[in-house]
Short mmCIF file of C-alpha atoms and ligand atoms in Angstrom, two decimals:
data_model
loop_
_atom_site.label_atom_id
_atom_site.label_comp_id
_atom_site.label_asym_id
_atom_site.label_seq_id
_atom_site.Cartn_x
_atom_site.Cartn_y
_atom_site.Cartn_z
CA UNK A 1 -18.77 51.10 -46.65
CA UNK A 2 -14.97 50.96 -45.91
CA UNK A 3 -13.40 47.89 -45.54
CA UNK A 4 -10.68 46.84 -43.44
CA UNK A 5 -7.90 44.33 -44.39
CA UNK A 6 -5.97 42.34 -41.37
CA UNK A 7 -2.27 41.78 -42.03
CA UNK A 8 -0.35 39.15 -39.84
CA UNK A 9 3.00 40.80 -39.87
CA UNK A 10 4.12 44.58 -40.24
CA UNK A 11 7.45 44.58 -41.69
CA UNK A 12 8.27 46.20 -45.05
CA UNK A 13 6.12 43.96 -47.11
CA UNK A 14 3.09 44.89 -44.41
CA UNK A 15 3.80 48.65 -44.91
CA UNK A 16 3.72 48.47 -48.61
CA UNK A 17 0.47 46.72 -48.55
CA UNK A 18 -0.93 48.93 -45.82
CA UNK A 19 0.15 51.87 -48.26
CA UNK A 20 -1.66 50.14 -51.39
CA UNK A 21 -4.66 49.47 -49.19
CA UNK A 22 -5.26 53.02 -48.41
CA UNK A 23 -4.73 54.11 -51.94
CA UNK A 24 -7.77 52.01 -52.79
CA UNK A 25 -9.97 53.51 -49.84
CA UNK A 26 -9.42 50.49 -47.35
CA UNK A 27 -8.48 50.51 -44.04
CA UNK A 28 -5.43 48.17 -42.72
CA UNK A 29 -4.94 46.44 -38.87
CA UNK A 30 -1.34 44.85 -38.45
CA UNK A 31 -0.37 42.55 -36.04
CA UNK A 32 3.49 42.10 -35.45
CA UNK A 33 5.60 41.33 -32.50
CA UNK A 34 7.63 44.15 -32.59
CA UNK A 35 6.28 47.37 -31.37
CA UNK A 36 8.23 49.61 -34.05
CA UNK A 37 7.41 47.55 -36.85
CA UNK A 38 7.51 49.51 -40.06
CA UNK A 39 4.13 49.02 -41.17
CA UNK A 40 2.49 50.23 -37.81
CA UNK A 41 3.28 53.88 -38.84
CA UNK A 42 0.85 53.85 -41.95
CA UNK A 43 -1.73 51.04 -40.86
CA UNK A 44 -5.24 52.40 -39.09
CA UNK A 45 -4.77 50.08 -36.10
CA UNK A 46 -2.36 47.69 -34.67
CA UNK A 47 -1.65 45.21 -32.27
CA UNK A 48 1.85 44.21 -30.67
CA UNK A 49 1.66 40.11 -30.45
CA UNK A 50 3.83 37.17 -31.12
CA UNK A 51 2.72 35.15 -34.55
CA UNK A 52 1.43 32.28 -32.37
CA UNK A 53 -0.46 34.17 -29.87
CA UNK A 54 -3.93 32.84 -30.66
CA UNK A 55 -6.33 35.32 -28.98
CA UNK A 56 -4.26 38.10 -30.73
CA UNK A 57 -4.76 36.74 -34.06
CA UNK A 58 -8.40 36.22 -33.26
CA UNK A 59 -8.69 39.90 -32.43
CA UNK A 60 -6.97 40.81 -35.92
CA UNK A 61 -9.50 38.40 -37.47
CA UNK A 62 -12.53 39.66 -35.79
CA UNK A 63 -11.44 43.17 -36.39
CA UNK A 64 -10.96 42.64 -40.29
CA UNK A 65 -13.26 42.04 -43.24
CA UNK A 66 -10.42 40.18 -44.80
CA UNK A 67 -7.05 38.78 -43.63
CA UNK A 68 -3.77 38.18 -45.41
CA UNK A 69 -0.08 37.61 -44.12
CA UNK A 70 3.21 39.04 -45.24
CA UNK A 71 5.10 36.79 -43.14
CA UNK A 72 4.75 32.93 -44.12
CA UNK A 73 5.92 31.25 -40.77
CA UNK A 74 2.76 31.86 -38.91
CA UNK A 75 2.00 28.35 -37.43
CA UNK A 76 -0.16 26.38 -40.18
CA UNK A 77 -2.25 24.92 -37.36
CA UNK A 78 -3.52 28.19 -35.86
CA UNK A 79 -4.50 29.82 -39.32
CA UNK A 80 -6.04 26.39 -40.28
CA UNK A 81 -8.60 26.89 -37.37
CA UNK A 82 -8.95 30.50 -38.26
CA UNK A 83 -9.70 29.93 -41.86
CA UNK A 84 -13.14 28.12 -40.99
CA UNK A 85 -14.05 30.98 -39.02
CA UNK A 86 -12.86 34.26 -40.53
CA UNK A 87 -12.24 35.58 -44.06
CA UNK A 88 -8.53 34.67 -44.90
CA UNK A 89 -9.28 34.85 -48.76
CA UNK A 90 -6.07 33.35 -49.76
CA UNK A 91 -6.64 30.22 -47.68
CA UNK A 92 -3.79 28.36 -46.26
CA UNK A 93 -2.86 25.86 -49.07
CA UNK A 94 -0.01 27.91 -50.31
CA UNK A 95 1.38 28.89 -47.09
CA UNK A 96 1.22 25.49 -45.48
CA UNK A 97 3.09 24.09 -48.72
CA UNK A 98 5.74 26.79 -48.86
CA UNK A 99 6.47 26.16 -45.06
CA UNK A 100 8.14 23.13 -45.76
CA UNK A 101 10.76 22.91 -48.82
CA UNK A 102 10.06 18.99 -49.31
CA UNK A 103 6.38 19.58 -49.49
CA UNK A 104 6.86 22.64 -51.97
CA UNK A 105 8.98 20.79 -54.29
CA UNK A 106 7.15 17.83 -54.20
CA UNK A 107 4.23 19.91 -55.34
CA UNK A 108 6.21 21.56 -57.78
CA UNK A 109 7.28 18.20 -59.47
CA UNK A 110 3.50 16.93 -59.20
CA UNK A 111 2.78 20.17 -61.06
CA UNK A 112 5.00 19.42 -64.02
CA UNK A 113 7.66 21.83 -63.00
CA UNK A 114 11.32 20.74 -62.93
CA UNK A 115 13.39 20.71 -59.83
CA UNK A 116 17.11 19.62 -59.08
CA UNK A 117 16.81 16.15 -57.60
CA UNK A 118 16.30 16.53 -53.89
CA UNK A 119 15.86 13.97 -51.02
CA UNK A 120 14.13 13.99 -47.71
CA UNK A 121 17.11 13.86 -44.82
CA UNK A 122 16.69 12.74 -41.51
CA UNK A 123 19.92 11.24 -40.37
CA UNK A 124 23.77 10.84 -41.41
CA UNK A 125 23.24 7.81 -43.20
CA UNK A 126 20.99 9.10 -45.56
CA UNK A 127 22.76 11.89 -46.20
CA UNK A 128 25.83 10.23 -47.21
CA UNK A 129 24.10 7.93 -49.40
CA UNK A 130 22.16 10.79 -51.31
CA UNK A 131 25.01 13.10 -51.50
CA UNK A 132 27.15 10.11 -53.27
CA UNK A 133 24.16 9.54 -55.37
CA UNK A 134 23.76 13.07 -56.43
CA UNK A 135 27.31 13.43 -57.01
CA UNK A 136 28.91 16.56 -55.63
CA UNK A 137 28.10 19.30 -55.42
CA UNK A 138 25.07 19.44 -53.55
CA UNK A 139 23.04 21.35 -50.88
CA UNK A 140 21.63 20.68 -47.34
CA UNK A 141 19.03 22.60 -46.62
CA UNK A 142 16.82 22.95 -43.13
CA UNK A 143 12.96 22.08 -44.54
CA UNK A 144 11.44 24.77 -42.63
CA UNK A 145 12.44 28.54 -41.53
CA UNK A 146 15.23 28.89 -43.79
CA UNK A 147 15.32 32.30 -45.65
CA UNK A 148 18.23 34.41 -47.36
CA UNK A 149 20.68 31.28 -47.38
CA UNK A 150 20.21 30.73 -43.49
CA UNK A 151 20.23 26.92 -42.32
CA UNK A 152 21.89 25.63 -45.72
CA UNK A 153 25.60 24.06 -46.26
CA UNK A 154 26.70 23.26 -49.78
CA UNK A 155 28.75 20.27 -50.06
CA UNK A 156 31.17 20.06 -52.50
CA UNK A 157 33.00 16.77 -51.82
CA UNK A 158 32.89 14.18 -48.99
CA UNK A 159 35.18 15.98 -46.91
CA UNK A 160 32.05 18.87 -46.34
CA UNK A 161 29.96 16.15 -44.98
CA UNK A 162 30.65 16.30 -41.42
CA UNK A 163 30.64 20.16 -41.31
CA UNK A 164 27.19 20.17 -42.90
CA UNK A 165 25.89 17.36 -40.30
CA UNK A 166 25.49 19.83 -37.72
CA UNK A 167 22.36 21.08 -39.70
CA UNK A 168 20.44 17.60 -39.16
CA UNK A 169 19.24 18.71 -35.73
CA UNK A 170 16.11 19.43 -37.88
CA UNK A 171 14.49 17.69 -40.76
CA UNK A 172 16.67 18.43 -43.80
CA UNK A 173 16.16 18.33 -47.83
CA UNK A 174 19.61 17.49 -49.86
CA UNK A 175 19.46 19.03 -53.36
CA UNK A 176 21.49 18.35 -56.24
CA UNK A 177 23.50 21.68 -57.02
CA UNK A 178 22.06 23.31 -60.37
CA UNK A 179 24.36 25.12 -62.23
CA UNK A 180 22.30 28.10 -63.35
CA UNK A 181 22.94 30.94 -65.49
CA UNK A 182 20.80 33.28 -63.26
CA UNK A 183 17.86 33.35 -61.13
CA UNK A 184 14.40 34.91 -61.95
CA UNK A 185 10.76 34.90 -60.26
CA UNK A 186 7.05 35.00 -61.63
CA UNK A 187 4.62 36.57 -59.35
CA UNK A 188 1.03 35.74 -60.02
CA UNK A 189 -2.20 37.04 -58.42
CA UNK A 190 -5.66 35.50 -58.93
CA UNK A 191 -7.47 32.26 -58.37
CA UNK A 192 -8.53 29.21 -60.55
CA UNK A 193 -12.06 30.53 -60.67
CA UNK A 194 -11.39 34.11 -61.87
CA UNK A 195 -7.93 33.38 -63.86
CA UNK A 196 -4.70 35.01 -62.65
CA UNK A 197 -2.57 38.02 -63.95
CA UNK A 198 1.24 38.06 -63.37
CA UNK A 199 4.28 40.67 -63.30
CA UNK A 200 7.30 41.03 -65.87
CA UNK A 201 9.89 38.62 -65.19
CA UNK A 202 13.15 40.02 -63.86
CA UNK A 203 16.65 38.60 -63.24
CA UNK A 204 17.26 38.25 -59.87
CA UNK A 205 21.01 38.67 -58.66
CA UNK A 206 22.14 37.78 -55.17
CA UNK A 207 24.67 38.87 -53.21
CA UNK A 208 25.72 36.92 -50.01
CA UNK A 209 22.85 34.84 -50.35
CA UNK A 210 20.62 38.01 -50.10
CA UNK A 211 19.00 39.56 -53.13
CA UNK A 212 20.62 42.48 -54.27
CA UNK A 213 19.56 43.65 -57.84
CA UNK A 214 16.34 42.66 -59.80
CA UNK A 215 16.50 43.93 -63.22
CA UNK A 216 13.51 43.54 -65.44
CA UNK A 217 12.83 42.67 -67.95
CA UNK A 218 15.36 40.02 -67.58
CA UNK A 219 18.09 40.74 -69.96
CA UNK A 220 19.10 37.46 -71.71
CA UNK A 221 15.66 35.79 -71.36
CA UNK A 222 14.02 34.48 -74.58
CA UNK A 223 10.19 35.24 -75.17
CA UNK A 224 9.73 31.88 -75.68
CA UNK A 225 11.44 31.07 -72.31
CA UNK A 226 9.49 33.87 -70.44
CA UNK A 227 6.31 32.41 -71.96
CA UNK A 228 6.81 28.83 -70.79
CA UNK A 229 7.72 30.02 -67.29
CA UNK A 230 4.79 32.03 -66.87
CA UNK A 231 2.26 29.21 -68.05
CA UNK A 232 3.73 26.71 -65.81
CA UNK A 233 3.54 29.01 -62.82
CA UNK A 234 -0.19 29.91 -63.59
CA UNK A 235 -0.77 26.00 -64.04
CA UNK A 236 1.11 25.39 -60.92
CA UNK A 237 -1.20 27.79 -58.97
CA UNK A 238 -4.54 26.15 -60.40
CA UNK A 239 -3.23 22.67 -60.15
CA UNK A 240 -3.01 22.87 -56.37
CA UNK A 241 -5.94 25.64 -56.32
CA UNK A 242 -3.64 28.52 -54.66
CA UNK A 243 -5.53 31.56 -54.25
CA UNK A 244 -4.26 35.24 -54.09
CA UNK A 245 -0.57 35.92 -54.62
CA UNK A 246 2.39 33.78 -55.34
CA UNK A 247 5.82 34.53 -56.10
CA UNK A 248 8.07 31.56 -57.48
CA UNK A 249 11.68 31.54 -57.58
CA UNK A 250 13.45 29.64 -60.57
CA UNK A 251 17.13 29.00 -61.25
CA UNK A 252 17.36 29.18 -65.31
CA UNK A 253 19.67 27.13 -66.98
CA UNK A 254 19.97 27.36 -70.78
CA UNK A 255 16.57 26.94 -71.94
CA UNK A 256 15.57 24.92 -68.69
CA UNK A 257 14.13 26.68 -65.77
CA UNK A 258 13.97 25.10 -61.97
CA UNK A 259 11.92 25.75 -59.52
CA UNK A 260 13.46 26.71 -56.32
CA UNK A 261 10.86 27.98 -53.93
CA UNK A 262 7.93 30.04 -53.40
CA UNK A 263 6.29 32.56 -51.11
CA UNK A 264 2.57 32.98 -50.55
CA UNK A 265 3.02 36.65 -50.26
CA UNK A 266 4.36 39.73 -52.17
CA UNK A 267 7.98 39.19 -52.91
CA UNK A 268 11.15 41.37 -52.30
CA UNK A 269 11.74 40.75 -56.30
CA UNK A 270 8.46 42.39 -56.67
CA UNK A 271 9.19 45.84 -55.30
CA UNK A 272 10.06 47.19 -58.49
CA UNK A 273 6.70 46.97 -59.84
CA UNK A 274 5.40 50.14 -57.77
CA UNK A 275 7.10 52.48 -60.00
CA UNK A 276 8.30 49.97 -62.79
CA UNK A 277 4.67 49.17 -63.81
CA UNK A 278 1.36 50.15 -64.50
CA UNK A 279 0.21 48.69 -61.33
CA UNK A 280 2.08 46.89 -58.67
CA UNK A 281 2.03 43.67 -56.59
CA UNK A 282 0.78 45.21 -53.39
CA UNK A 283 -2.31 46.73 -55.02
CA UNK A 284 -3.46 43.79 -57.07
CA UNK A 285 -3.08 41.63 -53.85
CA UNK A 286 -5.18 44.40 -52.40
CA UNK A 287 -7.89 44.35 -55.13
CA UNK A 288 -7.95 40.59 -54.67
CA UNK A 289 -8.67 40.67 -51.36
CA UNK A 290 -11.13 43.57 -51.64
CA UNK A 291 -13.10 41.32 -54.42
CA UNK A 292 -12.31 44.10 -57.09
CA UNK A 293 -11.13 43.07 -60.75
CA UNK A 294 -7.66 42.28 -61.37
CA UNK A 295 -5.91 44.64 -63.75
CA UNK A 296 -3.00 42.92 -65.99
CA UNK A 297 0.42 44.92 -65.33
CA UNK A 298 2.55 46.53 -67.78
CA UNK A 299 6.37 47.40 -67.47
CA UNK A 300 6.60 51.15 -68.19
CA UNK A 301 10.37 50.93 -69.01
CA UNK A 302 13.52 48.78 -68.45
CA UNK A 303 13.85 48.78 -64.45
CA UNK A 304 16.42 48.02 -61.96
CA UNK A 305 15.55 47.76 -58.14
CA UNK A 306 18.38 47.71 -55.44
CA UNK A 307 18.25 46.40 -51.89
CA UNK A 308 19.37 48.70 -49.15
CA UNK A 309 21.04 46.64 -46.63
CA UNK A 310 22.41 48.31 -43.37
CA UNK A 311 25.76 49.00 -44.97
CA UNK A 312 24.23 50.62 -47.97
CA UNK A 313 21.84 53.49 -45.75
CA UNK A 314 24.54 56.12 -46.13
CA UNK A 315 24.77 55.70 -49.98
CA UNK A 316 20.95 55.74 -50.28
CA UNK A 317 20.37 58.74 -48.07
CA UNK A 318 22.68 60.49 -50.43
CA UNK A 319 20.83 59.37 -53.77
CA UNK A 320 17.63 60.20 -52.05
CA UNK A 321 18.60 63.93 -51.32
CA UNK A 322 19.36 64.30 -55.07
CA UNK A 323 15.42 63.57 -55.77
CA UNK A 324 16.07 62.59 -59.38
CA UNK A 325 12.67 61.99 -61.08
CA UNK A 326 13.60 58.51 -62.62
CA UNK A 327 15.06 56.97 -59.09
CA UNK A 328 12.77 56.14 -56.27
CA UNK A 329 13.91 55.47 -52.85
CA UNK A 330 12.14 53.59 -50.36
CA UNK A 331 13.05 53.70 -46.69
CA UNK A 332 11.59 51.67 -44.18
CA UNK A 333 12.24 53.53 -41.07
CA UNK A 334 13.58 50.59 -39.46
CA UNK A 335 14.66 51.44 -35.79
CA UNK A 336 18.10 49.33 -36.09
CA UNK A 337 20.49 49.28 -38.97
CA UNK A 338 22.47 46.07 -38.99
CA UNK A 339 24.78 45.38 -41.93
CA UNK A 340 22.60 42.46 -43.61
CA UNK A 341 19.43 44.14 -42.65
CA UNK A 342 17.01 45.23 -45.67
CA UNK A 343 16.59 48.78 -44.49
CA UNK A 344 15.13 50.01 -48.04
CA UNK A 345 15.38 49.67 -51.73
CA UNK A 346 15.95 52.18 -54.68
CA UNK A 347 14.12 51.51 -58.18
CA UNK A 348 15.82 52.88 -61.18
CA UNK A 349 12.97 53.22 -63.93
CA UNK A 350 14.16 53.70 -67.67
CA UNK A 351 17.93 54.23 -66.72
CA UNK A 352 19.97 51.83 -68.98
CA UNK A 353 23.12 49.98 -67.32
CA UNK A 354 25.34 52.97 -67.26
CA UNK A 355 22.63 55.34 -65.88
CA UNK A 356 22.00 52.93 -63.08
CA UNK A 357 25.87 52.81 -62.33
CA UNK A 358 26.17 56.28 -62.37
CA UNK A 359 23.55 56.71 -59.66
CA UNK A 360 24.40 53.86 -57.49
CA UNK A 361 27.67 52.14 -58.11
CA UNK A 362 29.49 55.20 -57.80
CA UNK A 363 28.40 56.70 -54.55
CA UNK A 364 28.03 53.16 -53.22
CA UNK A 365 32.00 52.38 -53.98
CA UNK A 366 32.84 55.93 -52.93
CA UNK A 367 31.21 55.39 -49.50
CA UNK A 368 32.36 51.96 -48.60
P1 AMP B 1 17.13 29.44 -51.09
O1 AMP B 1 16.88 29.67 -49.57
O2 AMP B 1 16.84 28.28 -51.36
O3 AMP B 1 16.71 30.59 -52.18
O4 AMP B 1 18.56 29.36 -51.79
C1 AMP B 1 19.42 30.80 -51.31
C2 AMP B 1 20.38 30.50 -52.40
O5 AMP B 1 21.40 29.71 -53.06
C3 AMP B 1 19.63 30.59 -53.83
O6 AMP B 1 19.41 32.04 -54.07
C4 AMP B 1 21.02 30.03 -54.66
O7 AMP B 1 21.63 30.96 -55.21
C5 AMP B 1 21.59 28.91 -53.82
N1 AMP B 1 20.95 27.77 -54.21
C6 AMP B 1 19.75 27.03 -53.53
N2 AMP B 1 19.76 25.93 -53.94
C7 AMP B 1 20.47 25.89 -54.94
C8 AMP B 1 20.69 24.72 -55.86
N3 AMP B 1 19.87 23.56 -55.80
N4 AMP B 1 21.56 24.75 -56.80
C9 AMP B 1 22.52 25.71 -56.97
N5 AMP B 1 22.61 27.07 -56.23
C10 AMP B 1 21.37 27.04 -55.13
#
């Protein structure tokens, strides 16, 4: 019998979950506040409603066999009450923890992961004391609802404190600044009963606080470091009984790695898995939701994923028109293109650094 996956959120992640579900023979129903959300074009049914509309969420759950989320800021209390009555197979543990930077970092430390030193900051006095204790530089972040560097202030000296204080209208966390070599992420799928699979670890390159490139495998990472990072990530999931999919972002400094943040949903740094691996993050999430056995992914070849922001769209369209076999252009069909908005991504499979430069950078430089 055909099963229906309910997806809270219908952005690009919802779009790719819905596409993977269709390939596995499942139906999808998505809920999103925006009437022209990308996933609405491919899902079977949709509901236009805000993420805190209890009646609409009830309707989504009632029309689904299993429910997931592509958006981690669904109010936790609403989801908790739905979990008691519907099959929200991932549960809400990882979702609730990921909604608060203080809670997720505390969980990480309790589970044996290293984090930069951090402190809960509710007022100016504590900020001043902790900034002095951590030594400059440090970084103040809102505990909730931050993304792509929003709601953050880097404090390099005592002179930066006054400006950073503007964030204190909401609860914040102060973190010691990590002098990392690069960023990397691990994406795992599974549960404590049936075990976990993980995707190959890539190096994430950010630009202006937004993920720009993901290079897989991470070029400078030793096998030993990769193995420890994956083991610790799985252990973190197991100890906290997290189920389904979890993406964890790390800072890598020499032979050490520091937990930065996590997301209980498919992750931007895992887009490359669609063409770069034998199975991808969306497909494995759907297999998990549909009670199918998981497949361990294998990397097919060195892969580079480039995010396409509004300002990159023209270059991406030129590359798409070339229809190269080893270059896969995904455009999400968002109605409005804005400079920092994620409009699509391109995956380059099996191209070495120079091949990627030829296809992307030359066009990008010419057109911008
Ligand atoms: P986040 O929203 O926590 O991922 O932070 C956005 C970006 O800011 C990260 O990708 C890092 O490049 C940088 N960043 C955040 N926290 C730290 C930290 N504790 N030390 C150094 N850089 C950081």
